[in-house]
Tab-separated table of C-alpha atoms and ligand atoms in Angstrom:
chain	number	residue	atom	x	y	z
A	24	UNK	CA	152.768	22.564	93.516
A	25	UNK	CA	155.848	22.627	91.184
A	26	UNK	CA	158.755	20.751	92.285
A	27	UNK	CA	161.850	22.370	91.731
A	28	UNK	CA	164.466	20.065	90.841
A	29	UNK	CA	166.460	22.656	88.208
A	30	UNK	CA	170.235	22.263	88.549
A	31	UNK	CA	172.315	25.621	89.459
A	32	UNK	CA	174.863	26.858	86.621
A	33	UNK	CA	177.865	24.464	86.152
A	34	UNK	CA	180.747	25.858	88.294
A	35	UNK	CA	183.831	26.539	87.136
A	36	UNK	CA	186.281	23.283	86.873
A	37	UNK	CA	188.356	23.356	90.233
A	38	UNK	CA	191.408	21.553	89.128
A	39	UNK	CA	192.625	19.013	86.532
A	40	UNK	CA	191.849	16.353	89.243
A	41	UNK	CA	187.981	17.489	89.152
A	42	UNK	CA	188.332	17.097	85.105
A	43	UNK	CA	190.162	13.194	85.636
A	44	UNK	CA	187.358	12.517	87.831
A	45	UNK	CA	184.422	14.043	85.611
A	46	UNK	CA	185.716	11.969	82.606
A	47	UNK	CA	185.887	8.937	85.198
A	48	UNK	CA	182.700	8.831	86.332
A	49	UNK	CA	181.130	10.155	83.098
A	50	UNK	CA	180.436	8.378	79.742
A	51	UNK	CA	180.219	11.692	78.102
A	52	UNK	CA	183.346	12.550	79.685
A	53	UNK	CA	184.940	9.004	78.197
A	54	UNK	CA	183.710	9.474	75.031
A	55	UNK	CA	184.903	12.915	74.595
A	56	UNK	CA	188.489	11.690	75.671
A	57	UNK	CA	188.247	9.145	73.023
A	58	UNK	CA	187.071	11.508	70.100
A	59	UNK	CA	190.118	13.529	71.119
A	60	UNK	CA	192.453	10.650	70.958
A	61	UNK	CA	191.081	9.019	67.798
A	62	UNK	CA	191.022	12.502	66.088
A	63	UNK	CA	194.873	12.937	67.071
A	64	UNK	CA	195.406	9.148	65.641
A	65	UNK	CA	193.763	10.518	62.277
A	66	UNK	CA	196.262	12.725	61.698
A	67	UNK	CA	199.044	10.200	61.082
A	68	UNK	CA	200.634	10.601	57.768
A	69	UNK	CA	199.282	8.024	55.091
A	70	UNK	CA	202.223	7.266	53.987
A	71	UNK	CA	202.910	4.900	57.660
A	72	UNK	CA	200.371	2.875	56.043
A	73	UNK	CA	201.624	2.775	52.418
A	74	UNK	CA	202.834	-0.621	51.118
A	75	UNK	CA	205.951	-1.788	50.487
A	76	UNK	CA	207.559	-4.286	48.028
A	77	UNK	CA	209.117	-6.359	50.574
A	78	UNK	CA	211.862	-9.243	51.045
A	79	UNK	CA	213.986	-10.983	53.642
A	80	UNK	CA	214.821	-9.017	56.597
A	81	UNK	CA	212.757	-6.146	55.203
A	82	UNK	CA	209.689	-8.266	55.267
A	83	UNK	CA	210.127	-9.633	58.882
A	84	UNK	CA	210.772	-5.725	60.212
A	85	UNK	CA	207.530	-4.986	58.335
A	86	UNK	CA	205.624	-7.474	59.823
A	87	UNK	CA	207.316	-6.191	63.169
A	88	UNK	CA	205.793	-2.866	62.173
A	89	UNK	CA	202.330	-4.165	61.491
A	90	UNK	CA	202.312	-6.067	64.891
A	91	UNK	CA	203.091	-3.117	66.730
A	92	UNK	CA	200.892	-1.157	64.949
A	93	UNK	CA	197.904	-3.264	65.338
A	94	UNK	CA	199.156	-3.538	69.190
A	95	UNK	CA	198.772	0.182	69.049
A	96	UNK	CA	195.342	0.574	67.716
A	97	UNK	CA	194.075	-1.816	70.260
A	98	UNK	CA	194.905	1.348	72.827
A	99	UNK	CA	192.297	3.276	71.578
A	100	UNK	CA	189.250	2.520	69.333
A	101	UNK	CA	189.433	2.616	65.448
A	102	UNK	CA	190.062	5.934	64.033
A	103	UNK	CA	186.141	7.146	62.971
A	104	UNK	CA	184.406	9.986	64.082
A	105	UNK	CA	181.124	10.511	66.880
A	106	UNK	CA	178.224	11.586	65.482
A	107	UNK	CA	175.749	13.655	67.903
A	108	UNK	CA	172.320	13.354	67.112
A	109	UNK	CA	169.548	15.246	68.604
A	110	UNK	CA	165.938	13.198	68.785
A	111	UNK	CA	163.511	15.037	67.196
A	112	UNK	CA	159.732	14.428	68.351
A	113	UNK	CA	158.887	11.104	66.131
A	114	UNK	CA	162.265	9.871	65.825
A	115	UNK	CA	162.493	5.859	66.906
A	116	UNK	CA	166.030	4.203	66.993
A	117	UNK	CA	164.998	2.466	63.644
A	118	UNK	CA	164.113	6.406	61.788
A	119	UNK	CA	167.834	7.362	63.400
A	120	UNK	CA	169.713	4.429	62.402
A	121	UNK	CA	167.758	4.626	58.332
A	122	UNK	CA	168.736	8.272	58.870
A	123	UNK	CA	172.323	7.555	59.493
A	124	UNK	CA	172.417	4.482	56.599
A	125	UNK	CA	172.808	2.237	59.394
A	126	UNK	CA	171.006	-1.186	58.429
A	127	UNK	CA	168.187	-2.198	60.579
A	128	UNK	CA	170.283	-5.238	61.875
A	129	UNK	CA	172.098	-2.979	63.814
A	130	UNK	CA	169.137	-1.680	66.043
A	131	UNK	CA	167.754	-4.841	66.252
A	132	UNK	CA	170.885	-6.852	67.376
A	133	UNK	CA	171.090	-3.648	69.869
A	134	UNK	CA	167.769	-4.065	71.330
A	135	UNK	CA	167.829	-7.602	71.473
A	136	UNK	CA	170.563	-7.148	74.355
A	137	UNK	CA	167.690	-6.028	76.728
A	138	UNK	CA	168.179	-4.364	80.028
A	139	UNK	CA	168.845	-0.567	80.016
A	140	UNK	CA	169.028	-0.767	76.010
A	141	UNK	CA	165.253	-1.181	76.333
A	142	UNK	CA	165.208	2.923	77.052
A	143	UNK	CA	166.158	3.552	73.364
A	144	UNK	CA	162.632	2.660	72.697
A	145	UNK	CA	161.500	5.264	74.395
A	146	UNK	CA	163.607	8.173	73.211
A	147	UNK	CA	162.051	11.731	74.160
A	148	UNK	CA	162.704	14.777	71.723
A	149	UNK	CA	166.154	16.745	72.838
A	150	UNK	CA	167.583	13.798	74.080
A	151	UNK	CA	171.169	13.062	72.825
A	152	UNK	CA	172.409	9.978	71.096
A	153	UNK	CA	176.382	9.670	69.994
A	154	UNK	CA	177.207	7.176	67.210
A	155	UNK	CA	180.541	5.972	66.567
A	156	UNK	CA	180.217	4.051	63.396
A	157	UNK	CA	182.801	2.016	60.531
A	158	UNK	CA	181.259	1.215	57.221
A	159	UNK	CA	177.352	0.406	58.023
A	160	UNK	CA	178.600	-0.889	61.058
A	161	UNK	CA	178.092	0.695	64.533
A	162	UNK	CA	180.636	0.056	66.570
A	163	UNK	CA	179.732	2.326	69.604
A	164	UNK	CA	176.702	4.247	71.267
A	165	UNK	CA	176.457	6.361	74.249
A	166	UNK	CA	172.853	7.441	75.325
A	167	UNK	CA	172.393	9.340	78.651
A	168	UNK	CA	169.588	7.429	80.782
A	169	UNK	CA	169.330	9.869	82.808
A	170	UNK	CA	171.310	12.671	84.784
A	171	UNK	CA	173.274	10.121	86.271
A	172	UNK	CA	173.509	6.902	84.275
A	173	UNK	CA	174.745	6.586	80.967
A	174	UNK	CA	174.433	3.512	78.222
A	175	UNK	CA	177.583	2.792	76.962
A	176	UNK	CA	177.135	-0.063	74.115
A	177	UNK	CA	180.469	-1.337	72.181
A	178	UNK	CA	180.989	-3.877	69.370
A	179	UNK	CA	183.444	-6.514	70.652
A	180	UNK	CA	184.090	-9.553	68.255
A	181	UNK	CA	180.997	-8.861	66.094
A	182	UNK	CA	178.589	-8.625	68.730
A	183	UNK	CA	177.121	-5.805	71.059
A	184	UNK	CA	177.915	-5.221	74.553
A	185	UNK	CA	176.184	-2.598	76.780
A	186	UNK	CA	177.091	-1.434	80.047
A	187	UNK	CA	175.444	1.491	82.137
A	188	UNK	CA	177.459	3.565	83.722
A	189	UNK	CA	176.661	5.689	86.922
A	190	UNK	CA	178.074	8.564	87.988
A	191	UNK	CA	178.859	9.073	91.628
A	192	UNK	CA	177.010	11.271	93.713
A	193	UNK	CA	178.552	13.955	95.900
A	194	UNK	CA	176.502	14.785	98.761
A	195	UNK	CA	176.857	18.306	100.050
A	196	UNK	CA	175.560	20.080	103.034
A	197	UNK	CA	173.980	23.555	102.606
A	198	UNK	CA	172.491	25.907	104.858
A	199	UNK	CA	169.771	28.813	104.155
A	200	UNK	CA	167.928	31.012	106.727
A	201	UNK	CA	165.486	33.572	106.822
A	202	UNK	CA	163.001	35.982	108.815
A	203	UNK	CA	159.441	36.423	107.811
A	204	UNK	CA	158.630	39.705	106.553
A	205	UNK	CA	155.614	38.788	104.455
A	206	UNK	CA	154.817	34.870	103.759
A	207	UNK	CA	157.056	31.291	104.262
A	208	UNK	CA	156.878	31.357	100.620
A	209	UNK	CA	158.463	34.626	99.674
A	210	UNK	CA	160.872	34.895	102.779
A	211	UNK	CA	162.176	30.907	101.755
A	212	UNK	CA	162.381	31.847	98.175
A	213	UNK	CA	164.232	34.766	99.523
A	214	UNK	CA	166.548	32.249	101.554
A	215	UNK	CA	167.203	30.097	98.706
A	216	UNK	CA	164.477	27.495	99.261
A	217	UNK	CA	162.596	25.986	96.924
A	218	UNK	CA	158.804	25.589	96.736
A	219	UNK	CA	158.859	21.875	97.475
A	220	UNK	CA	161.348	22.447	100.423
A	221	UNK	CA	159.172	25.470	101.791
A	222	UNK	CA	156.168	23.043	101.557
A	223	UNK	CA	158.517	20.362	103.436
A	224	UNK	CA	159.244	22.595	106.234
A	225	UNK	CA	155.906	23.485	106.346
A	226	UNK	CA	154.911	20.068	107.117
A	227	UNK	CA	157.792	19.487	109.476
A	228	UNK	CA	156.355	22.090	112.141
A	229	UNK	CA	152.909	21.981	110.795
A	230	UNK	CA	151.679	20.162	114.034
A	231	UNK	CA	153.068	22.729	115.988
A	232	UNK	CA	152.853	25.984	114.068
A	233	UNK	CA	149.917	26.602	112.125
A	234	UNK	CA	150.834	28.533	109.033
A	235	UNK	CA	148.037	30.311	108.579
A	236	UNK	CA	147.160	31.429	111.594
A	237	UNK	CA	150.557	31.632	113.785
A	238	UNK	CA	152.641	33.200	111.589
A	239	UNK	CA	154.193	36.423	112.582
A	240	UNK	CA	156.749	39.180	111.188
A	241	UNK	CA	160.123	38.594	112.508
A	242	UNK	CA	159.766	34.752	112.962
A	243	UNK	CA	162.670	33.219	111.861
A	244	UNK	CA	163.491	29.753	109.927
A	245	UNK	CA	167.188	27.932	109.476
A	246	UNK	CA	167.230	24.803	107.372
A	247	UNK	CA	170.203	22.380	107.067
A	248	UNK	CA	169.608	20.360	103.600
A	249	UNK	CA	171.699	17.739	101.559
A	250	UNK	CA	172.729	19.011	97.761
A	251	UNK	CA	173.356	16.203	95.174
A	252	UNK	CA	176.585	16.949	93.058
A	253	UNK	CA	177.999	15.132	89.889
A	254	UNK	CA	181.156	16.414	89.554
A	255	UNK	CA	180.636	20.095	90.114
A	256	UNK	CA	177.338	20.292	88.911
A	257	UNK	CA	174.634	20.647	91.476
A	258	UNK	CA	171.874	17.971	90.198
A	259	UNK	CA	169.341	19.094	92.523
A	260	UNK	CA	168.275	19.754	95.986
A	261	UNK	CA	167.791	16.982	98.270
A	262	UNK	CA	166.524	16.481	101.820
A	263	UNK	CA	165.716	18.663	104.476
A	264	UNK	CA	168.453	17.389	107.293
A	265	UNK	CA	167.407	19.473	110.307
A	266	UNK	CA	165.593	22.390	110.569
A	267	UNK	CA	164.761	25.540	112.757
A	268	UNK	CA	161.700	27.743	113.378
A	269	UNK	CA	161.178	30.299	115.572
A	270	UNK	CA	157.344	31.102	116.112
A	271	UNK	CA	156.560	34.206	118.429
A	272	UNK	CA	159.895	33.746	120.159
A	273	UNK	CA	159.084	29.787	120.353
A	274	UNK	CA	161.829	27.658	118.922
A	275	UNK	CA	160.976	24.238	117.049
A	276	UNK	CA	163.702	22.275	115.892
A	277	UNK	CA	163.098	19.124	114.120
A	278	UNK	CA	165.933	16.574	113.180
A	279	UNK	CA	165.867	13.911	110.164
A	280	UNK	CA	165.774	10.213	111.329
A	281	UNK	CA	165.778	7.098	109.151
A	282	UNK	CA	164.274	4.299	110.829
A	283	UNK	CA	165.712	0.449	110.708
A	284	UNK	CA	162.539	0.194	108.589
A	285	UNK	CA	163.475	2.718	106.061
A	286	UNK	CA	160.775	5.374	107.325
A	287	UNK	CA	161.838	8.970	107.264
A	288	UNK	CA	160.445	11.168	110.147
A	289	UNK	CA	161.532	14.162	111.970
A	290	UNK	CA	161.877	14.123	115.911
A	291	UNK	CA	162.746	17.128	118.195
A	292	UNK	CA	166.553	16.964	119.335
A	293	UNK	CA	165.504	14.872	121.935
A	294	UNK	CA	163.574	12.174	120.085
A	295	UNK	CA	160.154	13.066	120.654
A	296	UNK	CA	157.979	12.688	117.147
A	297	UNK	CA	157.239	16.025	115.780
A	298	UNK	CA	154.441	14.243	114.486
A	299	UNK	CA	150.815	14.520	116.235
A	300	UNK	CA	147.782	12.321	115.894
A	301	UNK	CA	146.310	15.468	114.525
A	302	UNK	CA	147.989	18.076	112.080
A	303	UNK	CA	146.691	22.029	113.154
A	304	UNK	CA	145.276	23.218	109.745
A	305	UNK	CA	142.934	21.651	107.236
A	306	UNK	CA	144.224	23.619	104.334
A	307	UNK	CA	147.860	24.170	102.825
A	308	UNK	CA	147.813	28.121	102.091
A	309	UNK	CA	144.895	30.388	103.473
A	310	UNK	CA	144.048	33.269	105.465
A	311	UNK	CA	141.814	33.492	108.209
A	312	UNK	CA	138.846	35.901	108.208
A	313	UNK	CA	137.578	34.948	111.954
A	314	UNK	CA	139.350	33.733	114.720
A	315	UNK	CA	137.695	31.175	117.047
A	316	UNK	CA	134.704	32.962	119.192
A	317	UNK	CA	131.942	31.862	121.137
A	318	UNK	CA	130.332	34.843	120.927
A	319	UNK	CA	129.820	36.741	117.986
A	320	UNK	CA	127.092	37.962	115.507
A	321	UNK	CA	126.646	35.979	112.539
A	322	UNK	CA	126.549	37.959	109.600
A	323	UNK	CA	123.513	36.556	107.755
A	324	UNK	CA	121.245	35.535	110.636
A	325	UNK	CA	122.285	39.004	112.669
A	326	UNK	CA	121.694	37.058	116.080
A	327	UNK	CA	124.406	36.583	118.580
A	328	UNK	CA	125.387	33.110	117.753
A	329	UNK	CA	127.873	30.481	119.741
A	330	UNK	CA	130.795	30.429	116.548
A	331	UNK	CA	132.364	27.078	117.653
A	332	UNK	CA	135.112	26.651	115.140
A	333	UNK	CA	137.689	28.253	113.201
A	334	UNK	CA	136.686	29.840	109.397
A	335	UNK	CA	139.449	29.608	107.139
A	336	UNK	CA	138.926	32.302	104.297
A	337	UNK	CA	140.507	30.286	101.122
A	338	UNK	CA	139.811	30.540	97.375
A	339	UNK	CA	136.776	28.008	96.147
A	340	UNK	CA	138.209	24.515	95.464
A	341	UNK	CA	141.061	24.492	97.588
A	342	UNK	CA	141.188	21.111	98.933
A	343	UNK	CA	140.480	20.621	102.258
A	344	UNK	CA	142.847	17.677	104.063
A	345	UNK	CA	141.761	15.138	107.171
A	346	UNK	CA	143.426	16.128	110.015
A	347	UNK	CA	143.935	12.821	111.190
A	348	UNK	CA	143.696	9.097	110.613
A	349	UNK	CA	139.944	8.586	110.851
A	350	UNK	CA	136.268	6.863	109.837
A	351	UNK	CA	134.029	9.089	108.083
A	352	UNK	CA	131.104	9.363	110.122
A	353	UNK	CA	128.745	11.910	108.013
A	354	UNK	CA	129.031	12.950	104.459
A	355	UNK	CA	125.992	15.469	103.508
A	356	UNK	CA	123.611	18.525	104.167
A	357	UNK	CA	123.567	19.994	107.271
A	358	UNK	CA	121.314	23.389	107.149
A	359	UNK	CA	123.610	26.360	107.888
A	360	UNK	CA	126.382	24.061	107.143
A	361	UNK	CA	125.994	23.297	104.083
A	362	UNK	CA	127.626	20.569	102.288
A	363	UNK	CA	129.613	18.736	105.718
A	364	UNK	CA	131.799	15.746	106.231
A	365	UNK	CA	132.264	14.785	109.968
A	366	UNK	CA	135.423	12.685	110.764
A	367	UNK	CA	135.537	10.467	113.797
A	368	UNK	CA	139.013	9.768	115.045
A	369	UNK	CA	139.136	7.095	117.757
A	370	UNK	CA	136.569	7.402	120.539
A	371	UNK	CA	137.526	10.899	121.691
A	372	UNK	CA	137.948	12.608	118.878
A	373	UNK	CA	135.709	14.223	115.997
A	374	UNK	CA	136.198	17.014	113.547
A	375	UNK	CA	134.085	18.820	111.090
A	376	UNK	CA	134.564	20.285	107.776
A	377	UNK	CA	131.776	22.671	106.447
A	378	UNK	CA	130.463	24.810	103.367
A	379	UNK	CA	132.405	22.471	101.313
A	380	UNK	CA	131.590	23.429	97.354
A	381	UNK	CA	132.170	19.198	96.834
A	382	UNK	CA	133.324	16.414	98.617
A	383	UNK	CA	136.178	14.324	97.353
A	384	UNK	CA	134.276	11.911	94.772
A	385	UNK	CA	133.213	8.380	96.115
A	386	UNK	CA	133.813	9.593	99.953
A	387	UNK	CA	131.101	7.946	102.100
A	388	UNK	CA	130.498	7.138	105.281
A	389	UNK	CA	132.449	4.221	107.117
A	390	UNK	CA	135.091	5.019	105.337
A	391	UNK	CA	138.877	4.824	106.536
A	392	UNK	CA	140.805	8.367	105.410
A	393	UNK	CA	144.530	8.625	106.479
A	394	UNK	CA	145.758	11.997	108.028
A	395	UNK	CA	146.219	14.669	105.021
A	396	UNK	CA	144.067	13.097	102.471
A	397	UNK	CA	141.902	15.429	100.608
A	398	UNK	CA	137.991	14.857	101.717
A	399	UNK	CA	136.473	17.881	99.984
A	400	UNK	CA	136.841	21.073	98.646
A	401	UNK	CA	136.414	24.872	99.862
A	402	UNK	CA	133.162	26.348	98.651
A	403	UNK	CA	130.216	28.520	100.275
A	404	UNK	CA	127.481	26.109	100.330
A	405	UNK	CA	125.007	26.663	103.353
A	406	UNK	CA	124.771	30.356	105.163
A	407	UNK	CA	128.196	31.452	104.216
A	408	UNK	CA	128.966	34.900	102.616
A	409	UNK	CA	131.528	34.305	100.823
A	410	UNK	CA	134.506	30.936	100.152
A	411	UNK	CA	135.710	29.606	103.646
A	412	UNK	CA	136.405	26.539	105.719
A	413	UNK	CA	134.541	26.515	108.596
A	414	UNK	CA	136.280	23.726	110.671
A	415	UNK	CA	135.082	22.583	114.342
A	416	UNK	CA	137.249	20.105	116.613
A	417	UNK	CA	135.283	17.827	119.185
A	418	UNK	CA	136.815	16.056	122.208
A	419	UNK	CA	134.173	13.988	123.764
A	420	UNK	CA	131.308	15.889	123.779
A	421	UNK	CA	133.205	19.474	123.929
A	422	UNK	CA	133.880	21.866	120.989
A	423	UNK	CA	137.602	23.035	121.625
A	424	UNK	CA	139.350	25.327	120.027
A	425	UNK	CA	141.662	23.447	117.617
A	426	UNK	CA	144.255	26.721	117.619
A	427	UNK	CA	144.901	26.067	120.811
A	428	UNK	CA	144.077	22.655	122.060
A	429	UNK	CA	146.980	20.404	122.769
A	430	UNK	CA	147.715	17.739	120.379
A	431	UNK	CA	148.680	14.049	121.532
A	432	UNK	CA	151.969	13.062	119.860
A	433	UNK	CA	152.774	10.402	117.878
A	434	UNK	CA	155.489	7.475	118.944
A	435	UNK	CA	159.239	8.861	119.968
A	436	UNK	CA	162.297	7.105	118.742
A	437	UNK	CA	162.665	3.339	120.250
A	438	UNK	CA	164.724	2.880	122.613
A	439	UNK	CA	167.614	0.811	120.046
A	440	UNK	CA	167.744	3.480	117.511
A	441	UNK	CA	167.648	6.031	120.040
A	442	UNK	CA	171.548	6.460	120.689
A	443	UNK	CA	172.308	6.393	117.062
A	444	UNK	CA	169.489	9.451	116.635
A	445	UNK	CA	171.141	11.158	119.643
A	446	UNK	CA	174.516	11.259	117.743
A	447	UNK	CA	173.141	13.030	114.574
A	448	UNK	CA	170.962	15.075	116.581
A	449	UNK	CA	174.452	16.338	118.496
A	450	UNK	CA	176.047	17.407	114.798
A	451	UNK	CA	172.959	18.826	113.326
A	452	UNK	CA	172.331	21.036	116.941
A	453	UNK	CA	175.357	22.024	116.202
A	454	UNK	CA	174.980	23.082	112.914
A	455	UNK	CA	171.771	24.861	113.509
A	456	UNK	CA	173.582	27.147	116.181
A	457	UNK	CA	176.263	27.874	114.140
A	458	UNK	CA	173.635	28.746	111.232
A	459	UNK	CA	172.063	31.579	114.045
A	460	UNK	CA	175.451	32.413	115.165
A	461	UNK	CA	176.375	33.350	111.547
A	462	UNK	CA	172.945	35.345	111.176
A	463	UNK	CA	173.531	37.013	114.837
A	464	UNK	CA	177.009	38.318	113.238
A	465	UNK	CA	175.708	39.192	110.024
A	466	UNK	CA	173.168	41.819	112.137
A	467	UNK	CA	175.392	43.065	113.978
A	468	UNK	CA	177.375	44.058	111.116
A	469	UNK	CA	174.786	46.984	109.001
A	470	UNK	CA	177.066	47.419	106.342
A	471	UNK	CA	176.499	44.019	105.590
A	472	UNK	CA	173.503	42.892	107.086
A	473	UNK	CA	171.735	39.631	105.677
A	474	UNK	CA	169.278	37.457	106.869
A	475	UNK	CA	170.149	35.148	104.282
A	476	UNK	CA	173.026	32.893	105.097
A	477	UNK	CA	174.204	30.417	102.286
B	513	ZN	ZN1	132.784	29.440	110.661
């Protein structure tokens, strides 16, 4: 799973106001501004500073002009240029200072400041350091700690001072919508969602929709999400704030909620949990080779044999996840099942996973596993013609169809938080309605038909 945090192309600057904002928020911007100021300073005619022979009134006037020159020079930093240094692999602060002809005292004093300056000990190839110097003294140093924070070190009264400037992040709401034509990943990507967001979407609705079995052409999705901007530059995509999935005509909606304890969960617009005690599919991405069937001919034994589970065909090595919090009841070999794990969920429920290629290392009877935790890997051990997961769901002593059985839901939003949730839920529901209306309008106009609204 690759997380896509790639930033978008920086948008063109919109207004002078924007530029000022960027400069104000970004240390590098400040540096750029200052270097422009100082280079203007350097173009002062040399004669202005030339010594003169003075006496009486002239001397007093000269004192005055020196005084005002000094005051002026306080407004802008000393007239020296910025040097941009690209960090190469193997570079350290000491080798860089060495190459710049700055004595070791300088970088040692700098690192003594501690705090964020210690990040300078972990320079990475490709990073950039800007320095301004006066003779063999460092005057100023600028280093981007990450995409938001910039370390600024200045010499003040023969000592270094460091501050970290943090750029202000603007959250903008964005939307994407699409229709399933091939797969959730392909159609999600076409709508502008990253792989990470598609995975999140599948996770959010994974309790109600089995994306391996239930997905149909014509299913629809809409996502309202957060985008993080620094000035006009999109840094990354944020959280999914609300989402809709229409599966085989049935509409599911999810609204993000941060609980009082800081835990994030998705709920129906009414505040019901989307989480259930069990997830539908023990595999992430797969296709089914054989549906649930109580009477079918076994391909190897060639006899009618009750097939009490679901077979998920998947390539060997695909991780198998526990569908719910459980205690491991069995790990080992069972005739035709090959390598099997049986999980016990409370007193009522049991799940079985067969034909594994291998178990998760260290998995043993009595151990606790949590929902979504990997317990083993798809294989073809036992009587299996091809790699697949044979999955069974038991309630009491009965084997039920995991695809259709009603699963118990997790707890709804608690009473005290419900009022707050209802407010954001109302707003988000309206946004989802809007996305749908936009989609309908686009479909009504064949000339500009688009399933994607961004
Ligand atoms: Zn099977």
